[in-house]
CSV table of C-alpha atoms and ligand atoms in Angstrom, one decimal:
chain,number,residue,atom,x,y,z
A,1,MET,CA,107.5,109.3,104.5
A,2,ALA,CA,104.1,110.5,103.1
A,3,SER,CA,101.4,111.1,105.6
A,4,PRO,CA,98.3,108.9,105.5
A,5,ALA,CA,96.3,111.9,104.2
A,6,VAL,CA,98.7,112.4,101.3
A,7,ASP,CA,98.6,108.7,100.5
A,8,GLY,CA,94.8,108.9,100.7
A,9,SER,CA,94.8,111.9,98.3
A,10,GLU,CA,96.9,110.1,95.8
A,11,ALA,CA,94.7,107.0,96.0
A,12,LEU,CA,91.6,109.1,95.5
A,13,GLU,CA,93.2,110.9,92.5
A,14,ARG,CA,94.0,107.5,91.0
A,15,ILE,CA,90.4,106.5,91.3
A,16,ALA,CA,89.2,109.8,89.9
A,17,ARG,CA,91.4,109.4,86.8
A,18,GLU,CA,89.8,106.0,86.2
A,19,ILE,CA,86.4,107.5,86.6
A,20,ARG,CA,87.1,110.3,84.1
A,21,SER,CA,88.0,107.8,81.4
A,22,CYS,CA,85.4,105.1,82.3
A,23,THR,CA,83.2,103.6,79.7
A,24,ARG,CA,81.7,100.8,81.8
A,25,CYS,CA,78.1,101.8,81.2
A,26,PRO,CA,76.2,103.7,78.5
A,27,LEU,CA,76.1,106.9,80.5
A,28,HIS,CA,79.6,107.8,79.3
A,29,GLN,CA,78.2,108.3,75.8
A,30,GLN,CA,76.5,111.6,76.5
A,31,ARG,CA,78.5,113.1,79.3
A,32,THR,CA,80.7,116.2,78.9
A,33,GLN,CA,82.9,114.9,81.7
A,34,ALA,CA,82.6,112.4,84.5
A,35,VAL,CA,82.3,113.8,88.1
A,36,PRO,CA,84.4,111.6,90.5
A,37,GLY,CA,83.6,113.6,93.7
A,38,GLU,CA,85.7,115.9,95.9
A,39,GLY,CA,86.8,116.4,99.4
A,40,PRO,CA,89.7,115.7,101.7
A,41,ALA,CA,91.0,112.1,102.1
A,42,ASP,CA,90.5,112.3,105.9
A,43,ALA,CA,86.9,113.5,105.6
A,44,PRO,CA,84.9,111.9,108.5
A,45,LEU,CA,81.6,112.6,106.7
A,46,LEU,CA,80.7,111.4,103.2
A,47,PHE,CA,77.6,112.6,101.2
A,48,VAL,CA,76.3,110.4,98.3
A,49,GLY,CA,73.8,111.9,95.9
A,50,GLU,CA,72.2,110.4,92.8
A,51,GLY,CA,74.1,111.6,89.7
A,52,PRO,CA,75.6,114.8,88.2
A,53,GLY,CA,73.2,117.4,86.8
A,54,ALA,CA,73.8,119.8,83.9
A,55,GLU,CA,76.1,122.2,85.9
A,56,GLU,CA,78.0,119.3,87.4
A,57,ASP,CA,78.5,117.8,83.9
A,58,VAL,CA,80.0,121.0,82.6
A,59,GLN,CA,82.2,121.8,85.7
A,60,GLY,CA,83.2,118.2,86.6
A,61,ARG,CA,82.4,118.9,90.2
A,62,PRO,CA,79.6,117.5,92.4
A,63,PHE,CA,76.7,119.5,93.8
A,64,VAL,CA,77.5,122.9,92.2
A,65,GLY,CA,74.0,123.7,90.7
A,66,ALA,CA,70.9,124.8,92.5
A,67,ALA,CA,70.7,121.5,94.6
A,68,GLY,CA,74.4,122.0,95.5
A,69,ARG,CA,73.8,125.6,96.7
A,70,LEU,CA,71.0,124.2,98.9
A,71,LEU,CA,73.4,121.5,100.2
A,72,ASP,CA,75.9,124.3,101.0
A,73,ARG,CA,73.2,126.2,103.0
A,74,LEU,CA,72.2,123.1,104.9
A,75,LEU,CA,75.8,122.3,105.8
A,76,GLY,CA,76.3,126.0,106.9
A,77,SER,CA,73.2,125.7,109.0
A,78,ILE,CA,74.7,122.9,111.0
A,79,ARG,CA,78.2,124.5,111.1
A,80,ILE,CA,80.0,121.9,109.0
A,81,PRO,CA,82.3,123.4,106.3
A,82,ARG,CA,81.9,121.9,102.9
A,83,GLU,CA,85.7,121.6,102.6
A,84,ARG,CA,85.7,119.1,105.5
A,85,VAL,CA,83.3,116.6,103.9
A,86,PHE,CA,83.6,114.4,100.8
A,87,ILE,CA,80.8,114.7,98.3
A,88,THR,CA,80.1,112.3,95.5
A,89,ASN,CA,77.2,110.5,93.6
A,90,THR,CA,75.9,107.0,93.0
A,91,VAL,CA,76.7,107.4,89.2
A,92,ARG,CA,79.4,109.7,88.0
A,93,CYS,CA,78.1,110.6,84.5
A,94,ARG,CA,75.0,112.6,83.9
A,95,PRO,CA,71.9,110.6,83.1
A,96,PRO,CA,70.3,112.2,80.0
A,97,GLY,CA,67.6,114.7,80.9
A,98,ASN,CA,68.5,114.0,84.6
A,99,ARG,CA,66.5,110.8,84.6
A,100,GLU,CA,67.0,108.3,87.4
A,101,PRO,CA,69.9,106.0,86.7
A,102,HIS,CA,69.1,102.5,85.7
A,103,PRO,CA,69.9,99.7,88.1
A,104,ASP,CA,72.6,98.3,85.7
A,105,GLU,CA,74.2,101.8,85.5
A,106,VAL,CA,74.2,102.0,89.3
A,107,ALA,CA,75.7,98.5,89.6
A,108,ALA,CA,78.5,99.4,87.0
A,109,CYS,CA,79.4,102.6,89.0
A,110,LEU,CA,79.2,101.3,92.5
A,111,PRO,CA,82.6,99.7,92.7
A,112,TYR,CA,84.2,103.2,92.4
A,113,LEU,CA,82.3,104.3,95.5
A,114,VAL,CA,83.3,101.2,97.4
A,115,ARG,CA,86.9,101.9,96.5
A,116,GLN,CA,86.6,105.6,97.5
A,117,MET,CA,85.1,104.5,100.9
A,118,SER,CA,88.0,102.1,101.5
A,119,VAL,CA,90.3,105.1,101.2
A,120,LEU,CA,88.2,107.6,103.1
A,121,HIS,CA,86.9,105.3,106.0
A,122,PRO,CA,84.1,107.8,106.6
A,123,ARG,CA,82.6,107.4,110.1
A,124,VAL,CA,79.2,108.8,108.9
A,125,VAL,CA,77.7,108.3,105.4
A,126,CYS,CA,74.8,110.5,104.5
A,127,LEU,CA,72.7,109.2,101.6
A,128,LEU,CA,70.8,111.9,99.7
A,129,GLY,CA,67.7,110.5,98.0
A,130,ALA,CA,66.2,107.2,97.2
A,131,THR,CA,68.8,106.1,94.6
A,132,ALA,CA,71.7,106.4,96.9
A,133,THR,CA,69.7,104.8,99.7
A,134,ARG,CA,68.8,101.7,97.6
A,135,ALA,CA,72.3,101.4,96.2
A,136,LEU,CA,74.0,101.5,99.6
A,137,LEU,CA,71.4,100.1,102.0
A,138,GLY,CA,69.8,97.5,99.7
A,139,SER,CA,67.2,97.6,96.9
A,140,ASP,CA,64.3,96.8,99.3
A,141,GLN,CA,65.0,99.9,101.5
A,142,LYS,CA,62.3,102.6,101.2
A,143,LEU,CA,63.6,106.1,101.8
A,144,ASN,CA,60.5,107.1,103.8
A,145,GLN,CA,61.0,104.3,106.2
A,146,VAL,CA,64.7,104.9,107.0
A,147,ARG,CA,65.2,108.6,106.6
A,148,GLY,CA,66.1,110.8,109.5
A,149,ARG,CA,67.5,107.9,111.7
A,150,ALA,CA,70.9,106.6,112.2
A,151,LEU,CA,71.6,103.0,111.2
A,152,ARG,CA,74.8,101.2,112.3
A,153,GLU,CA,76.1,98.8,109.7
A,154,ALA,CA,79.5,97.5,108.7
A,155,GLY,CA,81.3,99.6,111.4
A,156,ARG,CA,79.9,103.0,110.4
A,157,TRP,CA,76.8,105.2,110.7
A,158,TRP,CA,74.4,105.5,107.8
A,159,PHE,CA,71.9,108.3,107.6
A,160,ALA,CA,69.4,108.7,104.7
A,161,THR,CA,67.5,111.8,103.8
A,162,TYR,CA,65.9,113.5,100.9
A,163,HIS,CA,67.9,114.7,97.9
A,164,PRO,CA,68.2,118.5,97.9
A,165,ALA,CA,66.8,118.6,94.4
A,166,ALA,CA,63.6,117.1,95.6
A,167,ALA,CA,63.5,119.7,98.4
A,168,LEU,CA,63.8,122.5,95.8
A,169,ARG,CA,60.4,121.4,94.4
A,170,SER,CA,58.5,121.0,97.7
A,171,ALA,CA,58.4,123.3,100.8
A,172,SER,CA,57.4,120.4,103.0
A,173,LEU,CA,60.4,118.3,101.8
A,174,ALA,CA,62.6,121.3,102.4
A,175,ASN,CA,61.4,121.5,106.0
A,176,ALA,CA,61.9,117.8,106.5
A,177,LEU,CA,65.4,118.0,105.0
A,178,GLN,CA,66.4,120.9,107.3
A,179,GLU,CA,65.1,118.8,110.3
A,180,ASP,CA,67.1,115.8,109.1
A,181,PHE,CA,70.2,117.9,108.9
A,182,ARG,CA,69.7,118.9,112.5
A,183,ARG,CA,69.5,115.2,113.3
A,184,LEU,CA,72.6,114.5,111.2
A,185,ARG,CA,74.5,117.2,113.3
A,186,ARG,CA,73.4,115.4,116.5
A,187,LEU,CA,74.8,112.1,115.1
A,188,VAL,CA,78.0,113.7,114.0
A,189,ASP,CA,78.4,115.4,117.5
A,190,VAL,CA,78.0,112.1,119.3
A,191,GLU,CA,80.3,110.2,116.8
A,192,TRP,CA,83.1,112.8,116.9
A,193,GLY,CA,82.9,113.1,120.7
A,194,THR,CA,82.9,109.3,121.2
A,195,GLU,CA,85.8,108.6,118.9
A,196,ASP,CA,88.0,111.2,120.7
A,197,PRO,CA,87.8,110.8,124.5
A,198,ALA,CA,89.6,114.1,125.0
A,199,ARG,CA,86.6,115.8,123.3
A,200,TRP,CA,84.0,113.7,125.1
A,201,LYS,CA,82.1,115.9,127.4
A,202,PRO,CA,81.1,114.2,130.7
A,203,GLY,CA,77.5,115.3,130.1
A,204,ALA,CA,77.3,113.9,126.6
A,205,LEU,CA,75.6,110.7,127.5
A,206,HIS,CA,73.0,112.7,129.4
A,207,LYS,CA,72.3,114.5,126.2
A,208,ILE,CA,71.6,111.1,124.5
A,209,PHE,CA,69.9,109.4,127.5
A,210,ALA,CA,67.6,111.4,129.6
A,211,HIS,CA,67.8,108.7,132.3
A,212,PRO,CA,71.2,107.0,131.8
A,213,GLN,CA,71.0,104.7,134.8
A,214,PRO,CA,70.7,101.1,133.7
A,215,THR,CA,68.9,98.9,136.2
A,216,GLU,CA,71.7,96.3,136.1
A,217,PRO,CA,75.4,96.9,136.7
A,218,VAL,CA,77.1,97.6,133.4
A,219,LEU,CA,80.7,97.2,134.6
A,220,LEU,CA,81.2,93.8,133.0
A,221,ALA,CA,84.2,92.3,134.7
A,222,GLU,CA,84.2,88.8,133.3
A,223,ALA,CA,83.0,86.7,130.4
A,224,GLY,CA,79.4,85.5,130.3
A,225,THR,CA,76.2,87.0,129.3
A,226,LEU,CA,74.2,89.7,131.2
A,227,ARG,CA,70.8,91.1,130.7
A,228,ILE,CA,70.7,94.9,130.8
A,229,SER,CA,67.5,96.9,131.0
A,230,TRP,CA,67.8,100.5,130.0
A,231,GLU,CA,65.5,103.5,130.3
A,232,VAL,CA,65.6,104.9,126.8
A,233,ARG,CA,62.7,107.3,126.9
A,234,GLY,CA,65.0,110.3,126.4
A,235,VAL,CA,67.0,108.9,123.5
A,236,HIS,CA,67.2,111.4,120.7
A,237,PRO,CA,65.0,110.4,117.7
A,238,VAL,CA,68.0,110.1,115.4
A,239,PHE,CA,69.2,107.1,117.4
A,240,ARG,CA,65.8,105.3,117.6
A,241,THR,CA,66.7,102.3,115.5
A,242,GLU,CA,67.7,98.9,116.8
A,243,SER,CA,71.2,99.1,115.3
A,244,ALA,CA,71.9,102.6,116.7
A,245,LEU,CA,70.6,101.7,120.1
A,246,ALA,CA,72.8,98.5,120.1
A,247,GLU,CA,75.8,100.6,119.2
A,248,LEU,CA,75.2,103.2,121.9
A,249,LEU,CA,74.7,100.5,124.4
A,250,ARG,CA,78.0,98.9,123.3
A,251,ARG,CA,79.9,102.2,123.7
A,252,PHE,CA,78.3,103.1,127.0
A,253,VAL,CA,79.1,99.7,128.6
A,254,LEU,CA,82.7,99.7,127.2
A,255,ARG,CA,83.3,103.2,128.5
A,256,GLN,CA,82.5,101.9,132.1
A,257,ARG,CA,85.4,99.5,131.8
A,258,PRO,CA,89.1,100.1,131.9
A,259,ALA,CA,90.4,100.4,128.3
A,260,GLU,CA,91.5,97.0,127.1
A,261,PRO,CA,92.7,96.5,123.5
A,262,GLY,CA,90.5,94.3,121.4
A,263,VAL,CA,87.6,93.9,123.9
A,264,GLY,CA,84.2,94.5,122.4
A,265,LEU,CA,80.6,93.9,123.4
A,266,GLU,CA,78.4,91.6,121.5
A,267,VAL,CA,74.7,92.3,121.7
A,268,LEU,CA,73.0,88.9,121.6
A,269,LYS,CA,69.4,90.1,121.9
A,270,LEU,CA,67.7,93.4,121.9
A,271,GLU,CA,64.1,94.2,122.5
A,272,THR,CA,62.3,97.6,123.1
A,273,THR,CA,59.1,98.0,125.0
A,274,ASP,CA,56.7,100.6,126.2
A,275,GLY,CA,56.1,101.6,129.8
A,276,SER,CA,53.8,98.6,130.3
A,277,GLY,CA,56.3,96.1,129.0
A,278,ARG,CA,54.6,95.7,125.6
A,279,PRO,CA,57.1,95.3,122.7
A,280,VAL,CA,57.2,98.4,120.5
A,281,PRO,CA,59.7,99.4,117.8
A,282,PRO,CA,62.4,101.9,118.9
A,283,GLU,CA,60.9,104.6,116.6
A,284,ASN,CA,57.6,104.4,118.4
A,285,PRO,CA,57.2,107.5,120.6
A,286,ASP,CA,55.9,105.3,123.4
A,287,CYS,CA,59.1,103.3,123.4
A,288,ALA,CA,60.5,103.5,127.0
A,289,HIS,CA,62.9,100.6,127.7
A,290,LEU,CA,65.5,98.6,126.0
A,291,HIS,CA,66.3,95.1,127.2
A,292,ALA,CA,69.5,93.5,125.9
A,293,GLU,CA,71.5,90.4,126.4
A,294,VAL,CA,75.2,91.1,126.0
A,295,ARG,CA,78.6,89.5,126.5
A,296,LEU,CA,82.2,90.7,126.3
A,297,VAL,CA,84.2,89.4,123.4
A,298,GLY,CA,87.8,89.5,122.3
A,299,GLY,CA,90.8,90.7,124.4
A,300,ALA,CA,93.6,88.6,125.9
B,401,SF4,S1,78.4,106.3,85.2
B,401,SF4,FE1,80.1,105.3,86.3
B,401,SF4,S2,80.2,103.3,85.4
B,401,SF4,FE2,79.0,104.5,84.0
B,401,SF4,S3,80.5,105.3,82.5
B,401,SF4,FE3,80.2,106.9,84.2
B,401,SF4,S4,81.9,106.4,85.6
B,401,SF4,FE4,81.6,104.6,84.3
């Protein structure tokens, strides 16, 4: 019987063949070849850029030009081998003159990405640039407002940052991109550690939470709702979004309980405040506490 990774590789190759012969949008007319993307079928980390450039169009591979070389250096700087990640783009055919893809071209190509993700099941998706961010997180999302922070949606982590091509044109963007990759590494560390309890270091929560003691007991023994207040002053900046804090809270509480298949934690309400109890958004440097109303769901 074929292993899941082999099955996944075959499924990805089937999608890649469709992409190479695709004529769904006008971008196929001027391409040398389409660029489906590359990486292992069990890659836990997916990168999504904008579209192929001149080098990619010739070689049929993603991120092999100057921006790709910068991506390789960024990955090296956070000790993640390129061979372990899947790299692709929002559109798979080169827009003429490297212009931004039109919304109808993005819409035509997006189903391929959805299908690739349904094979890959990436635990972390890194969106490189505004086009990928709008395509995957919603057309109203502004890159500057979401970049550098983990968002938890649809059962996986999303992390947006600048496109390496933009960083090649601006030293300040290059510095910001490097800092974002350090944050991405932090997110990946927590995610990989959390998913595999054998690799979970006892001190890992202390790395996330400077003061991990909740003021209410978190060992939820029965159904019902409970309010939890949490000192979150030391939460790493990458997790300072409502959706990320809610996910960390879920994991922390469930780890206090004996493992029970199908039991989850629903976060009914979540509010963050400063040291004086005034509501502030999680990304505010003065944010000090998280107050949540939670209940156990599922199980026998
Ligand atoms: S960009 Fe995507 S949808 Fe358009 S022709 Fe290429 S593969 Fe097809």
